[in-house]
PDB file of C-alpha atoms and ligand atoms in Angstrom:
ATOM      1  CA  MET N   1      52.164 127.588 -57.571  1.00 57.00           C
ATOM      2  CA  ASN N   2      53.725 124.080 -56.940  1.00 68.00           C
ATOM      3  CA  PRO N   3      51.326 121.062 -56.578  1.00 85.00           C
ATOM      4  CA  ILE N   4      50.142 119.866 -53.014  1.00 91.00           C
ATOM      5  CA  ASP N   5      51.744 116.646 -51.470  1.00 95.00           C
ATOM      6  CA  PRO N   6      49.629 116.017 -48.926  1.00 96.00           C
ATOM      7  CA  VAL N   7      51.987 113.791 -47.405  1.00 95.00           C
ATOM      8  CA  ALA N   8      54.935 116.215 -47.045  1.00 95.00           C
ATOM      9  CA  PHE N   9      52.303 118.887 -46.095  1.00 96.00           C
ATOM     10  CA  ARG N  10      50.762 116.400 -43.335  1.00 96.00           C
ATOM     11  CA  GLN N  11      54.613 116.101 -42.215  1.00 96.00           C
ATOM     12  CA  PHE N  12      55.454 120.130 -42.002  1.00 95.00           C
ATOM     13  CA  GLU N  13      51.811 120.921 -40.234  1.00 95.00           C
ATOM     14  CA  HIS N  14      52.785 117.506 -37.612  1.00 97.00           C
ATOM     15  CA  GLU N  15      56.430 118.695 -36.814  1.00 96.00           C
ATOM     16  CA  GLY N  16      55.032 122.459 -36.387  1.00 94.00           C
ATOM     17  CA  TRP N  17      52.204 121.576 -33.868  1.00 96.00           C
ATOM     18  CA  GLN N  18      54.824 119.121 -31.935  1.00 97.00           C
ATOM     19  CA  LYS N  19      57.209 121.914 -31.789  1.00 94.00           C
ATOM     20  CA  VAL N  20      54.654 125.043 -30.612  1.00 93.00           C
ATOM     21  CA  ALA N  21      52.167 122.829 -28.329  1.00 95.00           C
ATOM     22  CA  ALA N  22      53.554 124.042 -25.370  1.00 94.00           C
ATOM     23  CA  ARG N  23      53.232 127.707 -26.409  1.00 93.00           C
ATOM     24  CA  TYR N  24      49.974 127.566 -28.054  1.00 94.00           C
ATOM     25  CA  ASN N  25      48.119 128.172 -24.532  1.00 93.00           C
ATOM     26  CA  ASP N  26      49.901 131.836 -24.392  1.00 91.00           C
ATOM     27  CA  SER N  27      49.674 132.136 -28.186  1.00 93.00           C
ATOM     28  CA  PHE N  28      46.411 131.703 -30.093  1.00 95.00           C
ATOM     29  CA  ALA N  29      43.879 130.423 -27.096  1.00 96.00           C
ATOM     30  CA  SER N  30      43.082 133.625 -26.067  1.00 96.00           C
ATOM     31  CA  VAL N  31      41.451 134.169 -29.242  1.00 97.00           C
ATOM     32  CA  THR N  32      40.525 130.280 -30.539  1.00 98.00           C
ATOM     33  CA  THR N  33      38.824 130.050 -27.197  1.00 98.00           C
ATOM     34  CA  GLN N  34      36.274 133.391 -27.917  1.00 98.00           C
ATOM     35  CA  SER N  35      34.438 130.427 -30.283  1.00 98.00           C
ATOM     36  CA  ILE N  36      34.013 127.669 -27.698  1.00 98.00           C
ATOM     37  CA  GLY N  37      30.217 129.101 -26.627  1.00 98.00           C
ATOM     38  CA  PRO N  38      29.201 129.414 -30.523  1.00 98.00           C
ATOM     39  CA  ILE N  39      30.381 126.134 -31.871  1.00 98.00           C
ATOM     40  CA  LEU N  40      28.688 124.002 -29.007  1.00 98.00           C
ATOM     41  CA  ASP N  41      25.770 125.914 -29.436  1.00 98.00           C
ATOM     42  CA  ALA N  42      26.249 125.119 -33.215  1.00 98.00           C
ATOM     43  CA  GLY N  43      26.733 121.458 -32.432  1.00 98.00           C
ATOM     44  CA  HIS N  44      23.916 121.418 -29.774  1.00 98.00           C
ATOM     45  CA  ALA N  45      26.151 120.009 -27.514  1.00 98.00           C
ATOM     46  CA  GLY N  46      24.425 119.612 -24.139  1.00 96.00           C
ATOM     47  CA  THR N  47      23.658 117.232 -21.220  1.00 97.00           C
ATOM     48  CA  GLY N  48      23.681 113.707 -22.572  1.00 95.00           C
ATOM     49  CA  THR N  49      25.354 114.274 -26.495  1.00 98.00           C
ATOM     50  CA  ARG N  50      28.270 112.540 -27.478  1.00 98.00           C
ATOM     51  CA  VAL N  51      30.954 115.100 -28.731  1.00 98.00           C
ATOM     52  CA  LEU N  52      33.942 114.985 -30.691  1.00 98.00           C
ATOM     53  CA  ASP N  53      36.521 117.365 -30.529  1.00 98.00           C
ATOM     54  CA  VAL N  54      38.803 117.070 -33.809  1.00 98.00           C
ATOM     55  CA  ALA N  55      42.070 118.915 -33.798  1.00 98.00           C
ATOM     56  CA  CYS N  56      41.378 119.395 -30.035  1.00 98.00           C
ATOM     57  CA  GLY N  57      44.789 121.118 -29.522  1.00 98.00           C
ATOM     58  CA  PRO N  58      44.885 121.829 -25.426  1.00 98.00           C
ATOM     59  CA  GLY N  59      41.534 120.342 -25.064  1.00 98.00           C
ATOM     60  CA  TYR N  60      39.208 123.748 -24.603  1.00 98.00           C
ATOM     61  CA  VAL N  61      36.602 122.571 -26.410  1.00 98.00           C
ATOM     62  CA  THR N  62      36.272 119.054 -24.953  1.00 98.00           C
ATOM     63  CA  SER N  63      36.163 120.535 -21.681  1.00 98.00           C
ATOM     64  CA  ALA N  64      33.854 123.264 -22.128  1.00 98.00           C
ATOM     65  CA  ALA N  65      31.521 120.487 -23.760  1.00 98.00           C
ATOM     66  CA  ALA N  66      32.134 118.098 -20.607  1.00 98.00           C
ATOM     67  CA  ALA N  67      31.037 121.192 -18.557  1.00 98.00           C
ATOM     68  CA  ARG N  68      27.691 121.427 -20.106  1.00 98.00           C
ATOM     69  CA  GLY N  69      26.945 117.510 -19.554  1.00 98.00           C
ATOM     70  CA  ALA N  70      28.258 115.912 -22.714  1.00 98.00           C
ATOM     71  CA  SER N  71      29.934 112.923 -22.991  1.00 98.00           C
ATOM     72  CA  ALA N  72      32.925 114.135 -24.843  1.00 98.00           C
ATOM     73  CA  VAL N  73      36.363 112.745 -26.342  1.00 98.00           C
ATOM     74  CA  GLY N  74      39.363 114.865 -27.883  1.00 98.00           C
ATOM     75  CA  VAL N  75      41.432 113.886 -30.941  1.00 98.00           C
ATOM     76  CA  ASP N  76      44.750 115.183 -32.218  1.00 98.00           C
ATOM     77  CA  PHE N  77      47.502 113.911 -34.346  1.00 98.00           C
ATOM     78  CA  SER N  78      50.207 115.821 -32.585  1.00 98.00           C
ATOM     79  CA  SER N  79      50.983 113.822 -29.365  1.00 98.00           C
ATOM     80  CA  GLU N  80      52.499 116.873 -27.538  1.00 98.00           C
ATOM     81  CA  MET N  81      49.024 118.613 -27.957  1.00 98.00           C
ATOM     82  CA  VAL N  82      47.438 115.558 -26.384  1.00 98.00           C
ATOM     83  CA  LEU N  83      50.107 115.682 -23.635  1.00 98.00           C
ATOM     84  CA  GLU N  84      49.076 119.362 -23.077  1.00 98.00           C
ATOM     85  CA  ALA N  85      45.062 118.302 -23.418  1.00 98.00           C
ATOM     86  CA  ARG N  86      45.621 115.576 -20.673  1.00 98.00           C
ATOM     87  CA  ARG N  87      47.854 117.696 -18.309  1.00 98.00           C
ATOM     88  CA  ARG N  88      45.179 120.030 -18.360  1.00 98.00           C
ATOM     89  CA  TYR N  89      42.347 118.185 -18.072  1.00 98.00           C
ATOM     90  CA  PRO N  90      42.983 115.020 -16.432  1.00 97.00           C
ATOM     91  CA  GLY N  91      39.715 113.552 -16.037  1.00 95.00           C
ATOM     92  CA  LEU N  92      38.642 113.882 -19.673  1.00 98.00           C
ATOM     93  CA  GLU N  93      39.424 111.408 -22.588  1.00 98.00           C
ATOM     94  CA  PHE N  94      42.068 112.514 -25.373  1.00 98.00           C
ATOM     95  CA  MET N  95      43.206 110.451 -28.241  1.00 98.00           C
ATOM     96  CA  GLU N  96      46.039 110.786 -30.488  1.00 98.00           C
ATOM     97  CA  GLY N  97      44.594 110.490 -34.230  1.00 98.00           C
ATOM     98  CA  ASP N  98      44.493 111.849 -37.419  1.00 98.00           C
ATOM     99  CA  ALA N  99      41.298 113.850 -38.319  1.00 98.00           C
ATOM    100  CA  GLU N 100      41.476 112.361 -41.986  1.00 98.00           C
ATOM    101  CA  ALA N 101      41.095 108.746 -40.616  1.00 98.00           C
ATOM    102  CA  LEU N 102      39.611 108.451 -37.446  1.00 98.00           C
ATOM    103  CA  ASN N 103      40.223 105.554 -35.360  1.00 97.00           C
ATOM    104  CA  LEU N 104      36.459 105.461 -34.547  1.00 98.00           C
ATOM    105  CA  PRO N 105      33.144 103.666 -35.122  1.00 98.00           C
ATOM    106  CA  ASP N 106      30.521 104.605 -37.594  1.00 98.00           C
ATOM    107  CA  ALA N 107      27.679 106.717 -36.244  1.00 98.00           C
ATOM    108  CA  ALA N 108      28.923 106.897 -32.764  1.00 98.00           C
ATOM    109  CA  PHE N 109      28.658 110.826 -31.905  1.00 98.00           C
ATOM    110  CA  ASP N 110      25.647 113.492 -31.906  1.00 98.00           C
ATOM    111  CA  ALA N 111      28.194 116.037 -32.722  1.00 98.00           C
ATOM    112  CA  VAL N 112      31.653 116.816 -34.391  1.00 98.00           C
ATOM    113  CA  LEU N 113      33.563 119.872 -33.722  1.00 99.00           C
ATOM    114  CA  PHE N 114      36.552 121.423 -35.262  1.00 98.00           C
ATOM    115  CA  ASN N 115      37.533 124.551 -33.810  1.00 98.00           C
ATOM    116  CA  PHE N 116      40.149 126.165 -36.077  1.00 98.00           C
ATOM    117  CA  GLY N 117      41.327 122.689 -37.213  1.00 98.00           C
ATOM    118  CA  MET N 118      39.746 122.339 -41.102  1.00 98.00           C
ATOM    119  CA  LEU N 119      42.064 125.136 -42.310  1.00 97.00           C
ATOM    120  CA  HIS N 120      45.270 123.227 -41.401  1.00 97.00           C
ATOM    121  CA  PHE N 121      44.447 119.783 -43.037  1.00 98.00           C
ATOM    122  CA  ALA N 122      46.405 118.241 -45.790  1.00 97.00           C
ATOM    123  CA  ARG N 123      43.192 116.438 -47.280  1.00 97.00           C
ATOM    124  CA  PRO N 124      39.987 118.777 -45.549  1.00 98.00           C
ATOM    125  CA  GLU N 125      37.707 116.470 -47.618  1.00 98.00           C
ATOM    126  CA  ARG N 126      38.785 113.479 -46.476  1.00 98.00           C
ATOM    127  CA  ALA N 127      38.123 115.027 -42.689  1.00 98.00           C
ATOM    128  CA  ILE N 128      34.612 116.113 -43.086  1.00 98.00           C
ATOM    129  CA  SER N 129      33.640 112.625 -44.833  1.00 98.00           C
ATOM    130  CA  GLU N 130      35.085 111.123 -41.669  1.00 98.00           C
ATOM    131  CA  ALA N 131      33.093 113.840 -39.351  1.00 98.00           C
ATOM    132  CA  HIS N 132      29.917 112.373 -41.332  1.00 98.00           C
ATOM    133  CA  ARG N 133      30.824 108.860 -41.127  1.00 98.00           C
ATOM    134  CA  VAL N 134      31.216 108.827 -37.328  1.00 98.00           C
ATOM    135  CA  LEU N 135      27.910 111.011 -36.767  1.00 98.00           C
ATOM    136  CA  ARG N 136      24.727 109.266 -36.255  1.00 98.00           C
ATOM    137  CA  PRO N 137      22.177 110.617 -39.035  1.00 98.00           C
ATOM    138  CA  GLY N 138      20.652 113.845 -37.626  1.00 98.00           C
ATOM    139  CA  GLY N 139      23.837 114.739 -35.649  1.00 98.00           C
ATOM    140  CA  ARG N 140      25.397 118.075 -36.040  1.00 98.00           C
ATOM    141  CA  VAL N 141      29.013 118.900 -37.524  1.00 98.00           C
ATOM    142  CA  ALA N 142      30.330 122.512 -36.645  1.00 98.00           C
ATOM    143  CA  PHE N 143      33.556 124.156 -37.595  1.00 98.00           C
ATOM    144  CA  THR N 144      35.248 127.303 -37.405  1.00 98.00           C
ATOM    145  CA  VAL N 145      37.956 129.001 -39.387  1.00 98.00           C
ATOM    146  CA  TRP N 146      39.556 132.570 -39.497  1.00 98.00           C
ATOM    147  CA  ALA N 147      37.474 135.334 -41.476  1.00 98.00           C
ATOM    148  CA  GLY N 148      39.454 136.203 -44.617  1.00 98.00           C
ATOM    149  CA  PRO N 149      43.094 138.407 -44.062  1.00 98.00           C
ATOM    150  CA  GLU N 150      40.788 141.975 -44.472  1.00 98.00           C
ATOM    151  CA  LYS N 151      38.890 140.952 -41.266  1.00 98.00           C
ATOM    152  CA  THR N 152      41.253 139.181 -38.695  1.00 98.00           C
ATOM    153  CA  LEU N 153      43.802 141.860 -38.976  1.00 98.00           C
ATOM    154  CA  GLY N 154      46.346 139.422 -36.746  1.00 97.00           C
ATOM    155  CA  PHE N 155      46.767 138.050 -40.353  1.00 97.00           C
ATOM    156  CA  GLY N 156      45.977 140.567 -42.605  1.00 98.00           C
ATOM    157  CA  ILE N 157      48.913 142.863 -40.539  1.00 98.00           C
ATOM    158  CA  VAL N 158      51.409 140.542 -40.990  1.00 97.00           C
ATOM    159  CA  LEU N 159      50.884 139.620 -44.738  1.00 97.00           C
ATOM    160  CA  ALA N 160      50.644 143.232 -45.531  1.00 97.00           C
ATOM    161  CA  ALA N 161      54.510 143.628 -44.234  1.00 97.00           C
ATOM    162  CA  ILE N 162      55.361 140.407 -45.558  1.00 96.00           C
ATOM    163  CA  GLN N 163      53.957 141.831 -49.108  1.00 95.00           C
ATOM    164  CA  LYS N 164      55.813 145.236 -48.980  1.00 96.00           C
ATOM    165  CA  TYR N 165      59.159 144.290 -47.459  1.00 96.00           C
ATOM    166  CA  GLY N 166      59.452 140.476 -48.277  1.00 94.00           C
ATOM    167  CA  ASP N 167      58.481 137.934 -50.347  1.00 93.00           C
ATOM    168  CA  LEU N 168      55.169 136.222 -50.202  1.00 93.00           C
ATOM    169  CA  ASN N 169      55.773 133.180 -52.433  1.00 88.00           C
ATOM    170  CA  ALA N 170      58.820 132.375 -50.950  1.00 86.00           C
ATOM    171  CA  ALA N 171      59.288 128.505 -50.350  1.00 84.00           C
ATOM    172  CA  ILE N 172      57.348 126.637 -48.037  1.00 88.00           C
ATOM    173  CA  PRO N 173      55.732 123.142 -48.451  1.00 90.00           C
ATOM    174  CA  PRO N 174      52.696 123.806 -50.205  1.00 92.00           C
ATOM    175  CA  GLY N 175      49.077 123.471 -48.557  1.00 94.00           C
ATOM    176  CA  PRO N 176      45.359 124.058 -49.338  1.00 95.00           C
ATOM    177  CA  PRO N 177      45.026 127.372 -49.163  1.00 95.00           C
ATOM    178  CA  PHE N 178      44.733 128.953 -45.502  1.00 95.00           C
ATOM    179  CA  PHE N 179      41.547 131.066 -45.917  1.00 97.00           C
ATOM    180  CA  ARG N 180      39.880 128.550 -48.282  1.00 97.00           C
ATOM    181  CA  PHE N 181      37.103 127.950 -45.888  1.00 98.00           C
ATOM    182  CA  SER N 182      36.695 131.762 -44.922  1.00 98.00           C
ATOM    183  CA  THR N 183      34.125 132.273 -47.950  1.00 98.00           C
ATOM    184  CA  PRO N 184      30.808 131.121 -47.008  1.00 98.00           C
ATOM    185  CA  ALA N 185      29.805 130.018 -50.535  1.00 98.00           C
ATOM    186  CA  GLU N 186      33.044 127.414 -50.467  1.00 98.00           C
ATOM    187  CA  SER N 187      32.539 126.280 -46.928  1.00 98.00           C
ATOM    188  CA  GLU N 188      28.512 125.211 -47.903  1.00 98.00           C
ATOM    189  CA  GLU N 189      29.776 123.798 -50.922  1.00 98.00           C
ATOM    190  CA  PHE N 190      32.207 121.331 -48.855  1.00 98.00           C
ATOM    191  CA  LEU N 191      29.533 120.566 -46.304  1.00 98.00           C
ATOM    192  CA  ARG N 192      26.775 119.631 -49.379  1.00 98.00           C
ATOM    193  CA  ASN N 193      29.492 117.570 -51.169  1.00 98.00           C
ATOM    194  CA  ALA N 194      30.215 115.346 -47.891  1.00 98.00           C
ATOM    195  CA  GLY N 195      26.451 114.487 -47.719  1.00 98.00           C
ATOM    196  CA  PHE N 196      25.229 117.414 -45.044  1.00 98.00           C
ATOM    197  CA  ALA N 197      22.177 119.222 -45.302  1.00 98.00           C
ATOM    198  CA  ASN N 198      20.999 122.639 -44.007  1.00 98.00           C
ATOM    199  CA  PRO N 199      24.694 124.416 -43.995  1.00 98.00           C
ATOM    200  CA  VAL N 200      24.369 127.855 -41.417  1.00 98.00           C
ATOM    201  CA  VAL N 201      27.056 130.083 -41.523  1.00 98.00           C
ATOM    202  CA  MET N 202      27.758 132.919 -38.795  1.00 98.00           C
ATOM    203  CA  GLU N 203      30.669 135.257 -38.305  1.00 98.00           C
ATOM    204  CA  VAL N 204      32.025 135.337 -34.566  1.00 98.00           C
ATOM    205  CA  PRO N 205      33.447 138.743 -33.476  1.00 98.00           C
ATOM    206  CA  GLN N 206      36.680 138.185 -31.554  1.00 98.00           C
ATOM    207  CA  THR N 207      39.575 140.364 -30.418  1.00 98.00           C
ATOM    208  CA  TRP N 208      43.133 139.325 -30.007  1.00 98.00           C
ATOM    209  CA  LYS N 209      44.457 141.703 -26.928  1.00 98.00           C
ATOM    210  CA  LEU N 210      48.473 141.648 -27.208  1.00 98.00           C
ATOM    211  CA  SER N 211      50.192 142.538 -23.850  1.00 96.00           C
ATOM    212  CA  SER N 212      52.692 144.380 -26.642  1.00 97.00           C
ATOM    213  CA  ALA N 213      52.931 145.785 -29.854  1.00 97.00           C
ATOM    214  CA  ASP N 214      55.979 143.221 -30.595  1.00 97.00           C
ATOM    215  CA  GLU N 215      53.806 140.108 -29.396  1.00 97.00           C
ATOM    216  CA  LEU N 216      51.967 139.616 -32.951  1.00 97.00           C
ATOM    217  CA  PHE N 217      55.487 139.008 -34.823  1.00 97.00           C
ATOM    218  CA  ASP N 218      56.458 136.964 -31.716  1.00 96.00           C
ATOM    219  CA  VAL N 219      53.668 134.687 -31.981  1.00 96.00           C
ATOM    220  CA  MET N 220      53.798 134.069 -35.795  1.00 95.00           C
ATOM    221  CA  TYR N 221      57.359 133.650 -35.586  1.00 95.00           C
ATOM    222  CA  TYR N 222      57.889 131.302 -32.867  1.00 92.00           C
ATOM    223  CA  ALA N 223      54.268 129.928 -31.946  1.00 93.00           C
ATOM    224  CA  SER N 224      52.568 129.042 -35.469  1.00 94.00           C
ATOM    225  CA  VAL N 225      53.131 127.019 -38.119  1.00 94.00           C
ATOM    226  CA  ARG N 226      52.018 128.042 -41.847  1.00 94.00           C
ATOM    227  CA  ASN N 227      52.896 131.655 -41.007  1.00 94.00           C
ATOM    228  CA  ALA N 228      55.724 130.831 -38.992  1.00 95.00           C
ATOM    229  CA  ALA N 229      57.163 129.158 -42.012  1.00 95.00           C
ATOM    230  CA  LEU N 230      56.888 132.216 -44.096  1.00 95.00           C
ATOM    231  CA  LEU N 231      58.894 134.466 -42.065  1.00 96.00           C
ATOM    232  CA  HIS N 232      61.636 131.989 -41.659  1.00 95.00           C
ATOM    233  CA  ALA N 233      61.551 131.639 -45.149  1.00 95.00           C
ATOM    234  CA  GLN N 234      62.415 135.647 -45.591  1.00 95.00           C
ATOM    235  CA  LYS N 235      65.787 137.238 -46.157  1.00 93.00           C
ATOM    236  CA  PRO N 236      67.422 137.953 -42.814  1.00 91.00           C
ATOM    237  CA  GLU N 237      68.158 141.334 -43.982  1.00 89.00           C
ATOM    238  CA  VAL N 238      64.062 142.269 -44.698  1.00 95.00           C
ATOM    239  CA  LEU N 239      62.883 140.446 -41.359  1.00 96.00           C
ATOM    240  CA  LYS N 240      63.699 143.695 -39.262  1.00 95.00           C
ATOM    241  CA  SER N 241      61.332 145.762 -41.908  1.00 96.00           C
ATOM    242  CA  ILE N 242      58.692 143.393 -41.636  1.00 97.00           C
ATOM    243  CA  ARG N 243      59.120 143.118 -37.479  1.00 97.00           C
ATOM    244  CA  THR N 244      58.974 146.849 -37.415  1.00 97.00           C
ATOM    245  CA  ALA N 245      56.442 147.686 -39.896  1.00 97.00           C
ATOM    246  CA  ILE N 246      54.073 144.859 -37.778  1.00 98.00           C
ATOM    247  CA  ARG N 247      54.704 146.864 -34.759  1.00 98.00           C
ATOM    248  CA  LYS N 248      53.681 149.940 -35.986  1.00 98.00           C
ATOM    249  CA  ASP N 249      50.658 148.871 -37.418  1.00 98.00           C
ATOM    250  CA  VAL N 250      49.446 146.915 -34.173  1.00 98.00           C
ATOM    251  CA  GLU N 251      50.299 150.090 -32.095  1.00 98.00           C
ATOM    252  CA  ARG N 252      47.878 151.936 -34.674  1.00 97.00           C
ATOM    253  CA  TYR N 253      44.910 149.475 -33.140  1.00 97.00           C
ATOM    254  CA  ALA N 254      46.322 150.342 -29.419  1.00 97.00           C
ATOM    255  CA  ASN N 255      47.290 146.750 -29.576  1.00 98.00           C
ATOM    256  CA  GLU N 256      43.963 145.268 -29.886  1.00 98.00           C
ATOM    257  CA  LEU N 257      42.894 143.576 -33.157  1.00 98.00           C
ATOM    258  CA  PRO N 258      39.665 142.334 -34.787  1.00 98.00           C
ATOM    259  CA  MET N 259      39.849 138.121 -35.471  1.00 98.00           C
ATOM    260  CA  PRO N 260      36.308 137.039 -36.303  1.00 98.00           C
ATOM    261  CA  ALA N 261      35.754 133.882 -37.290  1.00 98.00           C
ATOM    262  CA  MET N 262      33.787 132.282 -39.336  1.00 98.00           C
ATOM    263  CA  LEU N 263      31.291 129.297 -37.969  1.00 98.00           C
ATOM    264  CA  TYR N 264      29.886 126.731 -40.016  1.00 98.00           C
ATOM    265  CA  SER N 265      27.284 123.999 -39.232  1.00 98.00           C
ATOM    266  CA  ALA N 266      25.399 121.396 -40.860  1.00 98.00           C
ATOM    267  CA  ILE N 267      23.132 118.192 -40.351  1.00 98.00           C
ATOM    268  CA  SER N 268      24.362 114.626 -41.515  1.00 98.00           C
TER     269      SER N 268
HETATM  270  C1  LIG B   1      44.881 126.019 -34.347  1.00 55.91           C
HETATM  271  S1  LIG B   1      45.018 124.535 -33.381  1.00 55.91           S
HETATM  272  C2  LIG B   1      43.390 124.483 -32.746  1.00 55.91           C
HETATM  273  C3  LIG B   1      43.600 124.021 -31.109  1.00 55.91           C
HETATM  274  C4  LIG B   1      41.813 123.873 -30.572  1.00 55.91           C
HETATM  275  N1  LIG B   1      40.870 123.301 -31.599  1.00 55.91           N
HETATM  276  C5  LIG B   1      41.537 125.291 -30.230  1.00 55.91           C
HETATM  277  O1  LIG B   1      40.279 125.251 -30.297  1.00 55.91           O
HETATM  278  O2  LIG B   1      42.250 126.216 -30.044  1.00 55.91           O
HETATM  279  C6  LIG B   1      45.166 123.039 -34.786  1.00 55.91           C
HETATM  280  C7  LIG B   1      45.304 121.864 -34.123  1.00 55.91           C
HETATM  281  O3  LIG B   1      45.175 121.030 -35.401  1.00 55.91           O
HETATM  282  C8  LIG B   1      45.709 120.038 -35.269  1.00 55.91           C
HETATM  283  N2  LIG B   1      45.958 118.981 -36.271  1.00 55.91           N
HETATM  284  C9  LIG B   1      46.294 119.592 -37.338  1.00 55.91           C
HETATM  285  N3  LIG B   1      46.169 118.787 -38.410  1.00 55.91           N
HETATM  286  C10 LIG B   1      45.529 117.632 -37.766  1.00 55.91           C
HETATM  287  C11 LIG B   1      45.095 116.448 -38.341  1.00 55.91           C
HETATM  288  N4  LIG B   1      45.375 116.166 -39.586  1.00 55.91           N
HETATM  289  N5  LIG B   1      44.551 115.433 -37.928  1.00 55.91           N
HETATM  290  C12 LIG B   1      44.461 115.949 -36.199  1.00 55.91           C
HETATM  291  N6  LIG B   1      44.447 117.147 -35.853  1.00 55.91           N
HETATM  292  C13 LIG B   1      45.298 117.556 -36.625  1.00 55.91           C
HETATM  293  C14 LIG B   1      46.982 120.423 -34.950  1.00 55.91           C
HETATM  294  O4  LIG B   1      47.619 119.375 -33.970  1.00 55.91           O
HETATM  295  C15 LIG B   1      46.564 121.230 -33.689  1.00 55.91           C
HETATM  296  O5  LIG B   1      46.550 121.067 -32.361  1.00 55.91           O
END
């Protein structure tokens, strides 16, 4: 495996999210929004709390926190995502910014939430340490990531098809392992190393209801970042077999795939 170049990986992720921002609501959002209630609960977001939604995408968590009476701000490094969020929730505050270097003061928030953000950062250690810096002592961090591919069948099916017909090692910009934080022990250590106490782990059951058996391939190919790059890196002659294998597997599940999240929270 090639060493990770964090600058190159960040640029790759940034370009990817800029491109797919407008499609996000019709691709992953029906699944990622299933974690909103649990992540707000884990962060104790409620009336009068100051909540930061990092890697906010189109702003769903920010909006749900505000609906609970929190004073919420969303931040994302993709200007296209920030535009989507402002268009969707015109009364709320969204800013462009990098999770790894937040342009925000120390101890300014009671809760910092990352809904499906941590697995996309080039340097997650920097992002978690920024969360610690902007939280008041006793504040809460919470983040969700996907459970491993053996449980999140939307990923498991795609990766198995690539493994069978294509090349899982096709050249894409190397980044931190996509499923690194799916392992509770790894995430607990990550939180403790950043100065957080009392980590709590939860698995959130989620289901991806696809409108057709081809939707999984289409979302991964046209509306994701790393998985899209992996699919685009396959030889054209095997891509058809990959697509067919994915469709058949999705049909076996009647177009409804388990997509559980791992939710971690801790106290600063
Ligand atoms: C899977 S989406 C999650 C969106 C939203 N939080 C949700 O719950 O659906 C990942 C988001 O992370 C953002 N992102 C990735 N790397 C980032 C970084 N270094 N700083 C800020 N945002 C980042 C992307 O632009 C994208 O909007």
